[in-house]
Short mmCIF file of C-alpha atoms in Angstrom, two decimals:
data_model
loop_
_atom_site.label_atom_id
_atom_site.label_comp_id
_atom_site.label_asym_id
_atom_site.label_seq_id
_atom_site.Cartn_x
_atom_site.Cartn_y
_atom_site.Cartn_z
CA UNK C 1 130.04 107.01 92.30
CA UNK C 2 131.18 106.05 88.86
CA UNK C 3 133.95 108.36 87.21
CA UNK C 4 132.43 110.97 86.18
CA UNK C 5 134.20 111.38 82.63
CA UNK C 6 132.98 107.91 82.24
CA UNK C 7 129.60 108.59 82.81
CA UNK C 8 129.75 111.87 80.50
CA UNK C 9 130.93 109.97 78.03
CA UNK C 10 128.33 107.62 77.99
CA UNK C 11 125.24 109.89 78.80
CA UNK C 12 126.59 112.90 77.73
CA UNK C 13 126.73 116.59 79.90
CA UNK C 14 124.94 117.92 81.30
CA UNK C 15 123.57 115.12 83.18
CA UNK C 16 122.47 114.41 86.56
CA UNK C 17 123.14 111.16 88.59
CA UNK C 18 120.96 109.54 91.50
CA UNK C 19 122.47 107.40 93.82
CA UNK C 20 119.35 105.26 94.85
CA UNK C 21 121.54 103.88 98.04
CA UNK C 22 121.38 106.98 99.34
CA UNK C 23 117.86 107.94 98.63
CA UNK C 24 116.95 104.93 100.69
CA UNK C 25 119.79 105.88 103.62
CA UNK C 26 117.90 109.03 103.84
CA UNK C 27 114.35 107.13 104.34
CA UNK C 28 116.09 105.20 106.99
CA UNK C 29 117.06 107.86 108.76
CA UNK C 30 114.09 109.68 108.77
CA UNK C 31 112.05 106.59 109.83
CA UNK C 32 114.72 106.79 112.87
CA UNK C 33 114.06 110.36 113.62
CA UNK C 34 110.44 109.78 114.08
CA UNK C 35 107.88 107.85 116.46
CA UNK C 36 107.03 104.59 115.52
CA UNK C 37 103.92 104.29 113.56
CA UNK C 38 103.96 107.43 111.62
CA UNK C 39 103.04 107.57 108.00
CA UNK C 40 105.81 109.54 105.75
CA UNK C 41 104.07 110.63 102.57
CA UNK C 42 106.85 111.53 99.92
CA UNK C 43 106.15 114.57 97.89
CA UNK C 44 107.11 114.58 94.54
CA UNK C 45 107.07 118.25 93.81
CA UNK C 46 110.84 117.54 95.10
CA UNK C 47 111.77 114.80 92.24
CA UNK C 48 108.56 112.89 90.34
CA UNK C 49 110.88 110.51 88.84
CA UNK C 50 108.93 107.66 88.91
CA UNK C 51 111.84 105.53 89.81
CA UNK C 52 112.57 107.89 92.76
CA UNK C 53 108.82 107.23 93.95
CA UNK C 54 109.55 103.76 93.07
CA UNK C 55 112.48 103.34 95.48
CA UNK C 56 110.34 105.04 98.04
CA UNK C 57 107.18 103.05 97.96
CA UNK C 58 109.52 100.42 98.09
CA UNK C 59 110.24 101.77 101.55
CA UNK C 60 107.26 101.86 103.13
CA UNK C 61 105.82 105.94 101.73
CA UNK C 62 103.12 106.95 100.31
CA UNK C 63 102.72 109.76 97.64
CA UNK C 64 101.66 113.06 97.85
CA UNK C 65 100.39 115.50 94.80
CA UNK C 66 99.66 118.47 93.81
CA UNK C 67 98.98 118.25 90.55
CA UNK C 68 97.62 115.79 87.54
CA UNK C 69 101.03 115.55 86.06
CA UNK C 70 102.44 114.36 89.76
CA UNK C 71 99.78 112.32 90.15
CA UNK C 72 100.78 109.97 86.73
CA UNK C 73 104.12 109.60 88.17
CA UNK C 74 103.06 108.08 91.40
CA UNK C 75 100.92 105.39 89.88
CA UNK C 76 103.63 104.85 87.20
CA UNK C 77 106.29 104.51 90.15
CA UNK C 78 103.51 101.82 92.07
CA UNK C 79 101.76 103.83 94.51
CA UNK C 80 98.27 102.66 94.99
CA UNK C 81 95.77 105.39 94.03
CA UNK C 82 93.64 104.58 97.59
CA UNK C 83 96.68 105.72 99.47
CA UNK C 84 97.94 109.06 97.87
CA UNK C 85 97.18 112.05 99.25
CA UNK C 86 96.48 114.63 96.78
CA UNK C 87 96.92 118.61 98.00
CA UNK C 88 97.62 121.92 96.45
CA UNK C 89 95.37 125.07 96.81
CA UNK C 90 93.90 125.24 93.01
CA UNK C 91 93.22 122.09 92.47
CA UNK C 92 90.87 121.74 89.21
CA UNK C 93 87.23 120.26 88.50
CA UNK C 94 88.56 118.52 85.80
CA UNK C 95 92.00 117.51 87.72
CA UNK C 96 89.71 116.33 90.96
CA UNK C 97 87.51 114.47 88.20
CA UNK C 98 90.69 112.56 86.38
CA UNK C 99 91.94 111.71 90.41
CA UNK C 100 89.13 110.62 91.71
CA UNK C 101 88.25 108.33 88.80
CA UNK C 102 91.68 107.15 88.97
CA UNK C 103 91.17 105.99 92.54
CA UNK C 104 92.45 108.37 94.62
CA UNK C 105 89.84 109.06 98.17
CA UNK C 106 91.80 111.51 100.53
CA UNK C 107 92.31 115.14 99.87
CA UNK C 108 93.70 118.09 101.22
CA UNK C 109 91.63 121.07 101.37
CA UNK C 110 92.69 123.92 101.22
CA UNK C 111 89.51 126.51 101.72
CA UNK C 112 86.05 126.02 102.16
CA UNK C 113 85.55 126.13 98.18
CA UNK C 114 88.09 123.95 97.62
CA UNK C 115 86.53 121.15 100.03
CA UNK C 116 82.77 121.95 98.14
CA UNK C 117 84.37 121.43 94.46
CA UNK C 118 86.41 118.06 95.43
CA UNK C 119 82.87 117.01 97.28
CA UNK C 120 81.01 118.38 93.76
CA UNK C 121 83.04 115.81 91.89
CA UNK C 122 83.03 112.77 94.12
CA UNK C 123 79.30 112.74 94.45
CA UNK C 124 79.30 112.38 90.32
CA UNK C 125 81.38 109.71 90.75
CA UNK C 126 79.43 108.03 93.38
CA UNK C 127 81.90 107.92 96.39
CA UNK C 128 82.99 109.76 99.40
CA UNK C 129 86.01 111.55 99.32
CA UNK C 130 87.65 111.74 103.07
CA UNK C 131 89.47 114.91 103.54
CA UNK C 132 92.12 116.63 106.01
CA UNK C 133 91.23 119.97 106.26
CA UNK C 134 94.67 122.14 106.20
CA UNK C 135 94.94 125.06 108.83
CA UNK C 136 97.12 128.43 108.53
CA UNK C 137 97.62 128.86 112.40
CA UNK C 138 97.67 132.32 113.98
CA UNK C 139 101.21 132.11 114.70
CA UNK C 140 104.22 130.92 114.24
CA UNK C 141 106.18 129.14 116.49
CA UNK C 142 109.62 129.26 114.47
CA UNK C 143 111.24 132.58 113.41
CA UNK C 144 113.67 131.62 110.81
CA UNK C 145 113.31 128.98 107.64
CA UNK C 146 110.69 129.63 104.80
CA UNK C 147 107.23 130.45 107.14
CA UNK C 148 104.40 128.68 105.85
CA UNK C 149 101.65 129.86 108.42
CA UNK C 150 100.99 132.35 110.40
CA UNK C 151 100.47 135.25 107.31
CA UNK C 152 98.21 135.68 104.76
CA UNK C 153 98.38 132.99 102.57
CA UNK C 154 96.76 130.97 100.11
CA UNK C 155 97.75 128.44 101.81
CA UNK C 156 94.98 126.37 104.55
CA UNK C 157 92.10 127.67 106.29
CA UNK C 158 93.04 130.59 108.78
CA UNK C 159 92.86 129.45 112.03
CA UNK C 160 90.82 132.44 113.46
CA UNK C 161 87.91 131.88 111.22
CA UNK C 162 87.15 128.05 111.99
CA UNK C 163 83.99 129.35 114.07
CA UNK C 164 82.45 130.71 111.74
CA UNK C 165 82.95 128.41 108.87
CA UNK C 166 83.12 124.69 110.62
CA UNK C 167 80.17 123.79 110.26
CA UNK C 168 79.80 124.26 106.55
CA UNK C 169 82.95 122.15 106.73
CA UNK C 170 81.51 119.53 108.60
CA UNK C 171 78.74 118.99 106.59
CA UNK C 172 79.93 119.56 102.73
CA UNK C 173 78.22 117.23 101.10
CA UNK C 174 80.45 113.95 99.08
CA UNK C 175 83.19 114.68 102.00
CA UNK C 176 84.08 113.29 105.36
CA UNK C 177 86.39 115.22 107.12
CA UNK C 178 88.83 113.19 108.77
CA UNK C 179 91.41 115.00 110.34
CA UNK C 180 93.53 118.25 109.98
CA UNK C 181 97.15 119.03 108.02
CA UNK C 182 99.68 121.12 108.92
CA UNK C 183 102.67 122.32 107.13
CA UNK C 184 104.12 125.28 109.02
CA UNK C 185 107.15 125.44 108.06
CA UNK C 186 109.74 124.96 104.71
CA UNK C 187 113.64 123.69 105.08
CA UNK C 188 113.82 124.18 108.85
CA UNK C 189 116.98 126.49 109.59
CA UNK C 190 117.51 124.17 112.95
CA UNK C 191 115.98 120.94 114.68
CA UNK C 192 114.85 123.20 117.32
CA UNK C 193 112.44 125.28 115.21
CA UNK C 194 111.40 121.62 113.31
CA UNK C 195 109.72 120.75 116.79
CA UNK C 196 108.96 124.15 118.06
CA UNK C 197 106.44 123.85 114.66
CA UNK C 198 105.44 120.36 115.00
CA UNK C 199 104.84 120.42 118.47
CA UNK C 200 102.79 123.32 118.10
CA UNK C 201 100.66 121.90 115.28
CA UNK C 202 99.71 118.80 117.45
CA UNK C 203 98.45 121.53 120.16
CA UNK C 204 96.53 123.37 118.18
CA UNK C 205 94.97 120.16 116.14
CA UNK C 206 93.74 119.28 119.90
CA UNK C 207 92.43 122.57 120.36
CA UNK C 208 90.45 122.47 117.51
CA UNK C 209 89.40 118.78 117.70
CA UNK C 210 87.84 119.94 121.29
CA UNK C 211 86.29 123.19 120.15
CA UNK C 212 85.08 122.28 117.14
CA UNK C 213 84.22 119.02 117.67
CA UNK C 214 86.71 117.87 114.42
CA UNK C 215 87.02 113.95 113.92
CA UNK C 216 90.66 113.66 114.08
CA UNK C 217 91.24 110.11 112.36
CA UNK C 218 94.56 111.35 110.91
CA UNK C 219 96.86 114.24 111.90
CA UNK C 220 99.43 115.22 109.25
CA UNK C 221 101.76 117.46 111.22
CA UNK C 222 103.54 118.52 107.72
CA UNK C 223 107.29 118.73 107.20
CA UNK C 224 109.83 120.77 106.98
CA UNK C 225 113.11 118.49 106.90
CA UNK C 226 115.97 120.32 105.53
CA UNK C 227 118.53 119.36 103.47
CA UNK C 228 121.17 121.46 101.68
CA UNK C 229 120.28 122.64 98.44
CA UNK C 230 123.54 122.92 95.45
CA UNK C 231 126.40 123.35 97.93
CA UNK C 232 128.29 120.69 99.69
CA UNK C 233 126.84 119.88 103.19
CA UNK C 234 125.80 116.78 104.67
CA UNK C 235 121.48 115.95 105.48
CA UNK C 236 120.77 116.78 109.19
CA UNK C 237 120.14 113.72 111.49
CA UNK C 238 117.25 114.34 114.48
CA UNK C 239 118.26 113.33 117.48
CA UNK C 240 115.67 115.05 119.59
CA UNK C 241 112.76 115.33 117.54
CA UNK C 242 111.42 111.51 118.48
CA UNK C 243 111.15 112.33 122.21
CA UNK C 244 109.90 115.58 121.38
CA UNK C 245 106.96 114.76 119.15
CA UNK C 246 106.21 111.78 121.99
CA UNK C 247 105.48 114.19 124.48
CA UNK C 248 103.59 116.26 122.97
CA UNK C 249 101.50 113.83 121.83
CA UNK C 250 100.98 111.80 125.03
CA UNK C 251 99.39 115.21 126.27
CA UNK C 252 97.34 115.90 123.39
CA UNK C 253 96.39 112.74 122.20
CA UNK C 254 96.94 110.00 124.28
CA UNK C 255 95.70 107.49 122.25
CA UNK C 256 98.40 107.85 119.71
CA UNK C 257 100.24 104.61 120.26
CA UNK C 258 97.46 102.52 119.71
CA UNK C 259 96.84 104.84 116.30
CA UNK C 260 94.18 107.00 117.33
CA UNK C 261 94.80 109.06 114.90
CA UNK C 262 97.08 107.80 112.24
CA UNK C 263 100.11 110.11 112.03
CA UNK C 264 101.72 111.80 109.11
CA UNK C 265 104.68 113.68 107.88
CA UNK C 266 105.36 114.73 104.30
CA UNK C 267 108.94 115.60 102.60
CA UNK C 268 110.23 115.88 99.80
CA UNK C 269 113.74 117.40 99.76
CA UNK C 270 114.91 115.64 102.63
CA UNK C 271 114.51 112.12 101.11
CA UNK C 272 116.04 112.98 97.72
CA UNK C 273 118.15 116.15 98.38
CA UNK C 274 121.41 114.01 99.15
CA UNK C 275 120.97 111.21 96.41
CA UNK C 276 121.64 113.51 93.15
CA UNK C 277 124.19 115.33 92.01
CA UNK C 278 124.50 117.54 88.67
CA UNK C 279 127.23 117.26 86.04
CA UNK C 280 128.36 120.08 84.05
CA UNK C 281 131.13 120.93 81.92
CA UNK C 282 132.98 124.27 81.34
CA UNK C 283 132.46 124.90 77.42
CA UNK C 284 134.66 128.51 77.53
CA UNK C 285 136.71 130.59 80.61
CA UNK C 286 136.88 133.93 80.05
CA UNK C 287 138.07 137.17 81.41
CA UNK C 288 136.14 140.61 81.44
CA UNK C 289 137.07 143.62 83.17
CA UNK C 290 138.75 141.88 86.13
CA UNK C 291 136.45 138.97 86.77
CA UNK C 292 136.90 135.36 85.66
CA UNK C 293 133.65 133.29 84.15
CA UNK C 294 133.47 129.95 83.20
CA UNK C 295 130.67 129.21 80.57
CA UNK C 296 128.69 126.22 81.76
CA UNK C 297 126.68 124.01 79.56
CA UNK C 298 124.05 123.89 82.52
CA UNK C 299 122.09 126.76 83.21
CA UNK C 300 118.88 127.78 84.84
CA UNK C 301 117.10 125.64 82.39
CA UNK C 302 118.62 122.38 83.93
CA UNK C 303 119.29 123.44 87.43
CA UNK C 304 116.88 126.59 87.90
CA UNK C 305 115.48 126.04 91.52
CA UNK C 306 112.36 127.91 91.46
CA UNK C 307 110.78 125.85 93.53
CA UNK C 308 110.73 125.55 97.46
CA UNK C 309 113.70 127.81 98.37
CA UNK C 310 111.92 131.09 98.92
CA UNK C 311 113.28 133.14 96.39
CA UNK C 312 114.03 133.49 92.88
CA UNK C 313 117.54 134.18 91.15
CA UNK C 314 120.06 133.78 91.61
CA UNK C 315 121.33 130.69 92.53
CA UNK C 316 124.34 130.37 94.72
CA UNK C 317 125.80 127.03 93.49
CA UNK C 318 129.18 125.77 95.07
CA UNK C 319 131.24 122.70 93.52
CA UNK C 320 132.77 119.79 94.47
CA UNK C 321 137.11 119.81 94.61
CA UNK C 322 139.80 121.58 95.76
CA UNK C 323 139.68 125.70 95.36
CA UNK C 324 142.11 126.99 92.71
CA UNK C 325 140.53 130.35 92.36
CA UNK C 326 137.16 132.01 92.17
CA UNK C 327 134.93 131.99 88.83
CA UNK C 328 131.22 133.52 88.03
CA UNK C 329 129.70 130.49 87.23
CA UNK C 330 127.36 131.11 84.37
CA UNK C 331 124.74 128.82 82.12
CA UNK C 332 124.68 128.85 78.30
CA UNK C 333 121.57 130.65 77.85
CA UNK C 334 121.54 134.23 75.82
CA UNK C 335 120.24 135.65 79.24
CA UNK C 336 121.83 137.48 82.15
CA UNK C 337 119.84 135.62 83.92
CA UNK C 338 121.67 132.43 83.59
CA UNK C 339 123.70 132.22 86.78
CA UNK C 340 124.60 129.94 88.88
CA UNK C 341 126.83 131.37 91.16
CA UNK C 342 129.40 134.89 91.77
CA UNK C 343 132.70 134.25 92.43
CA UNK C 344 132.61 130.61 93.45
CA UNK C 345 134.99 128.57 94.69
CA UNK C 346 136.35 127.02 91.92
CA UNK C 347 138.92 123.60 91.21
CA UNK C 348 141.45 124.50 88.13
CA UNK C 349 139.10 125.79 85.54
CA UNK C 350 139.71 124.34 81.59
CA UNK C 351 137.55 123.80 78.96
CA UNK C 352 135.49 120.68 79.11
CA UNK C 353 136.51 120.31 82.85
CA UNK C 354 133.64 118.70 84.77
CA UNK C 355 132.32 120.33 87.50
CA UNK C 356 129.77 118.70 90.35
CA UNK C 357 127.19 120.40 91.44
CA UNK C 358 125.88 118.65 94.96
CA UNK C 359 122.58 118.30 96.87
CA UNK C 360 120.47 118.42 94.16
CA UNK C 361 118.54 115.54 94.19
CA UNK C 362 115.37 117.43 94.79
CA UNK C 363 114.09 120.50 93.31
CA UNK C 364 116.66 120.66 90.32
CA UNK C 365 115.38 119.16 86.72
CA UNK C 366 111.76 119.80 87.01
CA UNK C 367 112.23 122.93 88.94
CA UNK C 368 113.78 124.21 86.36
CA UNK C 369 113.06 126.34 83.23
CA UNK C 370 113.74 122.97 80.87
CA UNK C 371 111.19 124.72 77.97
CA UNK C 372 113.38 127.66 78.01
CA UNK C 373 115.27 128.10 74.60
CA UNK C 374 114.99 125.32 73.81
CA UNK C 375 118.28 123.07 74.52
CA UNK C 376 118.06 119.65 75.07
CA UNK C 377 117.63 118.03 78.82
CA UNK C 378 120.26 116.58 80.66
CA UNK C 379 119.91 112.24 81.05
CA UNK C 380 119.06 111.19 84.43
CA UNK C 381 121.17 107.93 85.08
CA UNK C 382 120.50 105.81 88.66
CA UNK C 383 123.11 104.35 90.31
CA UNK C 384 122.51 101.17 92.82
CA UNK C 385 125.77 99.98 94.56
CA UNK C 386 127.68 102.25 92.41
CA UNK C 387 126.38 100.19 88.79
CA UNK C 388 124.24 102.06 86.47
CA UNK C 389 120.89 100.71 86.77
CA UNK C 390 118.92 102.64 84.93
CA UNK C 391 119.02 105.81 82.32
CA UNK C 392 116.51 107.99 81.43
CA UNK C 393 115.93 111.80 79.34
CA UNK C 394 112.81 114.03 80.11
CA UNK C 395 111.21 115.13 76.91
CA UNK C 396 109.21 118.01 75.98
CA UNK C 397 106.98 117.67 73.31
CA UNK C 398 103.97 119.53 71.31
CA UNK C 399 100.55 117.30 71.03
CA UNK C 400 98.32 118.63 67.95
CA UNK C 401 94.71 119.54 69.38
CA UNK C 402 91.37 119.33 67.10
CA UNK C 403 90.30 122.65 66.83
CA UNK C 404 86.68 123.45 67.21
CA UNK C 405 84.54 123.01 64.47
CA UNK C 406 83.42 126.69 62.06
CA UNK C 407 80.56 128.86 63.43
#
């Protein structure tokens, strides 16, 4: 990377920095991990930079959404509206409406209602909107990382009440269901739990398909990649999860190599986690009552991670460099909220010494509080073989509405 004083100078702090090589290393790798043939949709809850999604279409994903705002980013960043897959549980009439007149054709449903009101809306616009229908199974198969299934959730289709509700599935009219999704699992603790999940979701997708009677076109077996999140730590690599995820499927769906079905993962953090990287600079140290703080000027409202980590505050940051000491790392808001870390590990601490935060890639601006009082967002510069290629600043702005006309 470029000196960091260099690039604060020039883009100012705080200010986060991609490193687009990496970003595709990470897609490489992942492409490695899995069978040949499978789909990787990218999901840009983790980063919707469009020139994130960009570098990833660029490798061969497609985009997933959840959301109207997410959706404008992928087609800005290139993805064709006819391949996106577009999820969440409370998706919208009027944000089904705005997708499906923008192009997109495959959904995620998440409950029976869900799958009615995105069939509701493509039958005004005259198509057929194919759909994976997403299943809570009955249990887990993991017991650490962030669980996904096997609770109450609102979250898929429990598995337990498919017999009494398929056929209403089956036949919802403006929808063809074409397969299941899974996503068991968040930020897998191990590889072993990864394909004690996956492997489990292919089972039960065959147990369904046969008592059920399900088309199974496309299986989306769901994700849970891990990467480390604002602490140094380097991606996991799968060595076993490839031979794994063949054998299962060679028992459950021997067809599989041929592409019956078409096979999906989804990830967001593992792609991007790596490539990004926060600077920050200390803007006062102080000392109260026997602890040492150093002020940040990046706080919860550029690095907040609310989303995708299973809890709230606080963060647990670590930096980059060699210890010199422990500090309470702490943001500039006027909030004792704002922390990013107790009694960190901590280089020689001055004022306007930069600090980097690592891993952050995914899940850091735009999971953030950015609207909160008000201070300005960090730049976002790119980096491709170590040259800036590209700059950018997230703004938030107010759009005047008409108001309705006097009773």
């Amino acid at each position: 990377m470029l000196n960091p004083e260099e690039l604060v100078d020039a883009y100012g702090s705080p200010l986060y920095v991609y490193d687009l090589d990496r970003l595709r290393a990470a897609r490489r790798d992942l492409r490695d991990a899995l069978p040949d043939g499978f789909t990787t949709y990218y999901s840009l809850k983790a980063n919707p930079h469009p020139l994130i999604g960009a570098t990833l279409r660029a490798e061969g994903c497609r985009a997933e959404v959840c959301s109207t705002g997410e959706l404008l980013s992928a087609l800005e960043a290139g993805f064709p509206a006819g391949e996106i897959l577009y999820g969440g549980p409370g998706k919208t009439t009027a944000e089904i409406d705005l997708a499906i007149g923008r192009g997109v054709r495959t959904f995620s449903a998440e409950s029976p209602a869900d799958l009615t009101r995105v069939g509701d809306s493509a039958r005004r616009h005259g198509v057929t909107a194919d759909c994976l229908l997403r299943i809570n199974g009955s249990a887990p198969a993991a017991t650490t990382s962030i669980r996904m299934t096997g609770t109450p959730s609102q979250f898929g289709i429990d598995e337990e009440t498919l017999p009494q509700v398929m056929d209403g599935l089956l036949d919802t009219p403006g929808t063809r269901v074409v397969g299941l999704h899974f996503y068991p699992l968040s930020n897998a603790r191990d590889e072993d739990s990864l394909i004690a999940e996956a492997t489990q979701s292919i089972a039960v997708a065959a147990a369904i398909r046969d008592t059920h009677r399900v088309p199974i076109e496309v299986l989306d077996i769901g994700g849970g990649f891990a990467a480390p999140y604002s602490v140094p730590g380097r991606r996991p690599y799968y060595r076993k999860l490839r031979g794994e995820l063949e054998r299962a499927l060679d028992l459950h769906f021997p067809a599989w190599r041929t592409g019956h079905p078409r096979l999906a993962v989804e990830t967001g953090r593992y792609l991007t986690g790596d490539c990004g990287e926060l600077l920050t600079t200390i803007t006062t140290v102080k000392h109260s009552r026997g602890r040492r703080f150093a002020v940040l000027d990046a706080g919860i409202n550029t690095l907040g991670g609310m989303a995708g980590l299973g809890r709230l505050l606080p963060l647990a940051v670590r930096v980059d460099g060699v210890p010199d000491g422990t500090a309470t790392l702490t943001g500039p808001l006027c909030t004792p909220g704002d922390l990013l870390g107790r009694e960190v590990e901590v280089p020689a601490l001055a004022e306007g010494t930069i600090l980097r935060i690592p891993n952050v890639g995914g899940y850091g601006l735009t999971a953030s509080l950015i609207g909160f009082l008000g201070r300005p967002n960090p730049a976002e510069v790119f980096l491709t073989g170590g040259r800036v290629t590209a700059a950018t600043r997230l703004e938030l702005t107010r759009v005047p509405l008409t108001p309705p006309p006097a009773p």
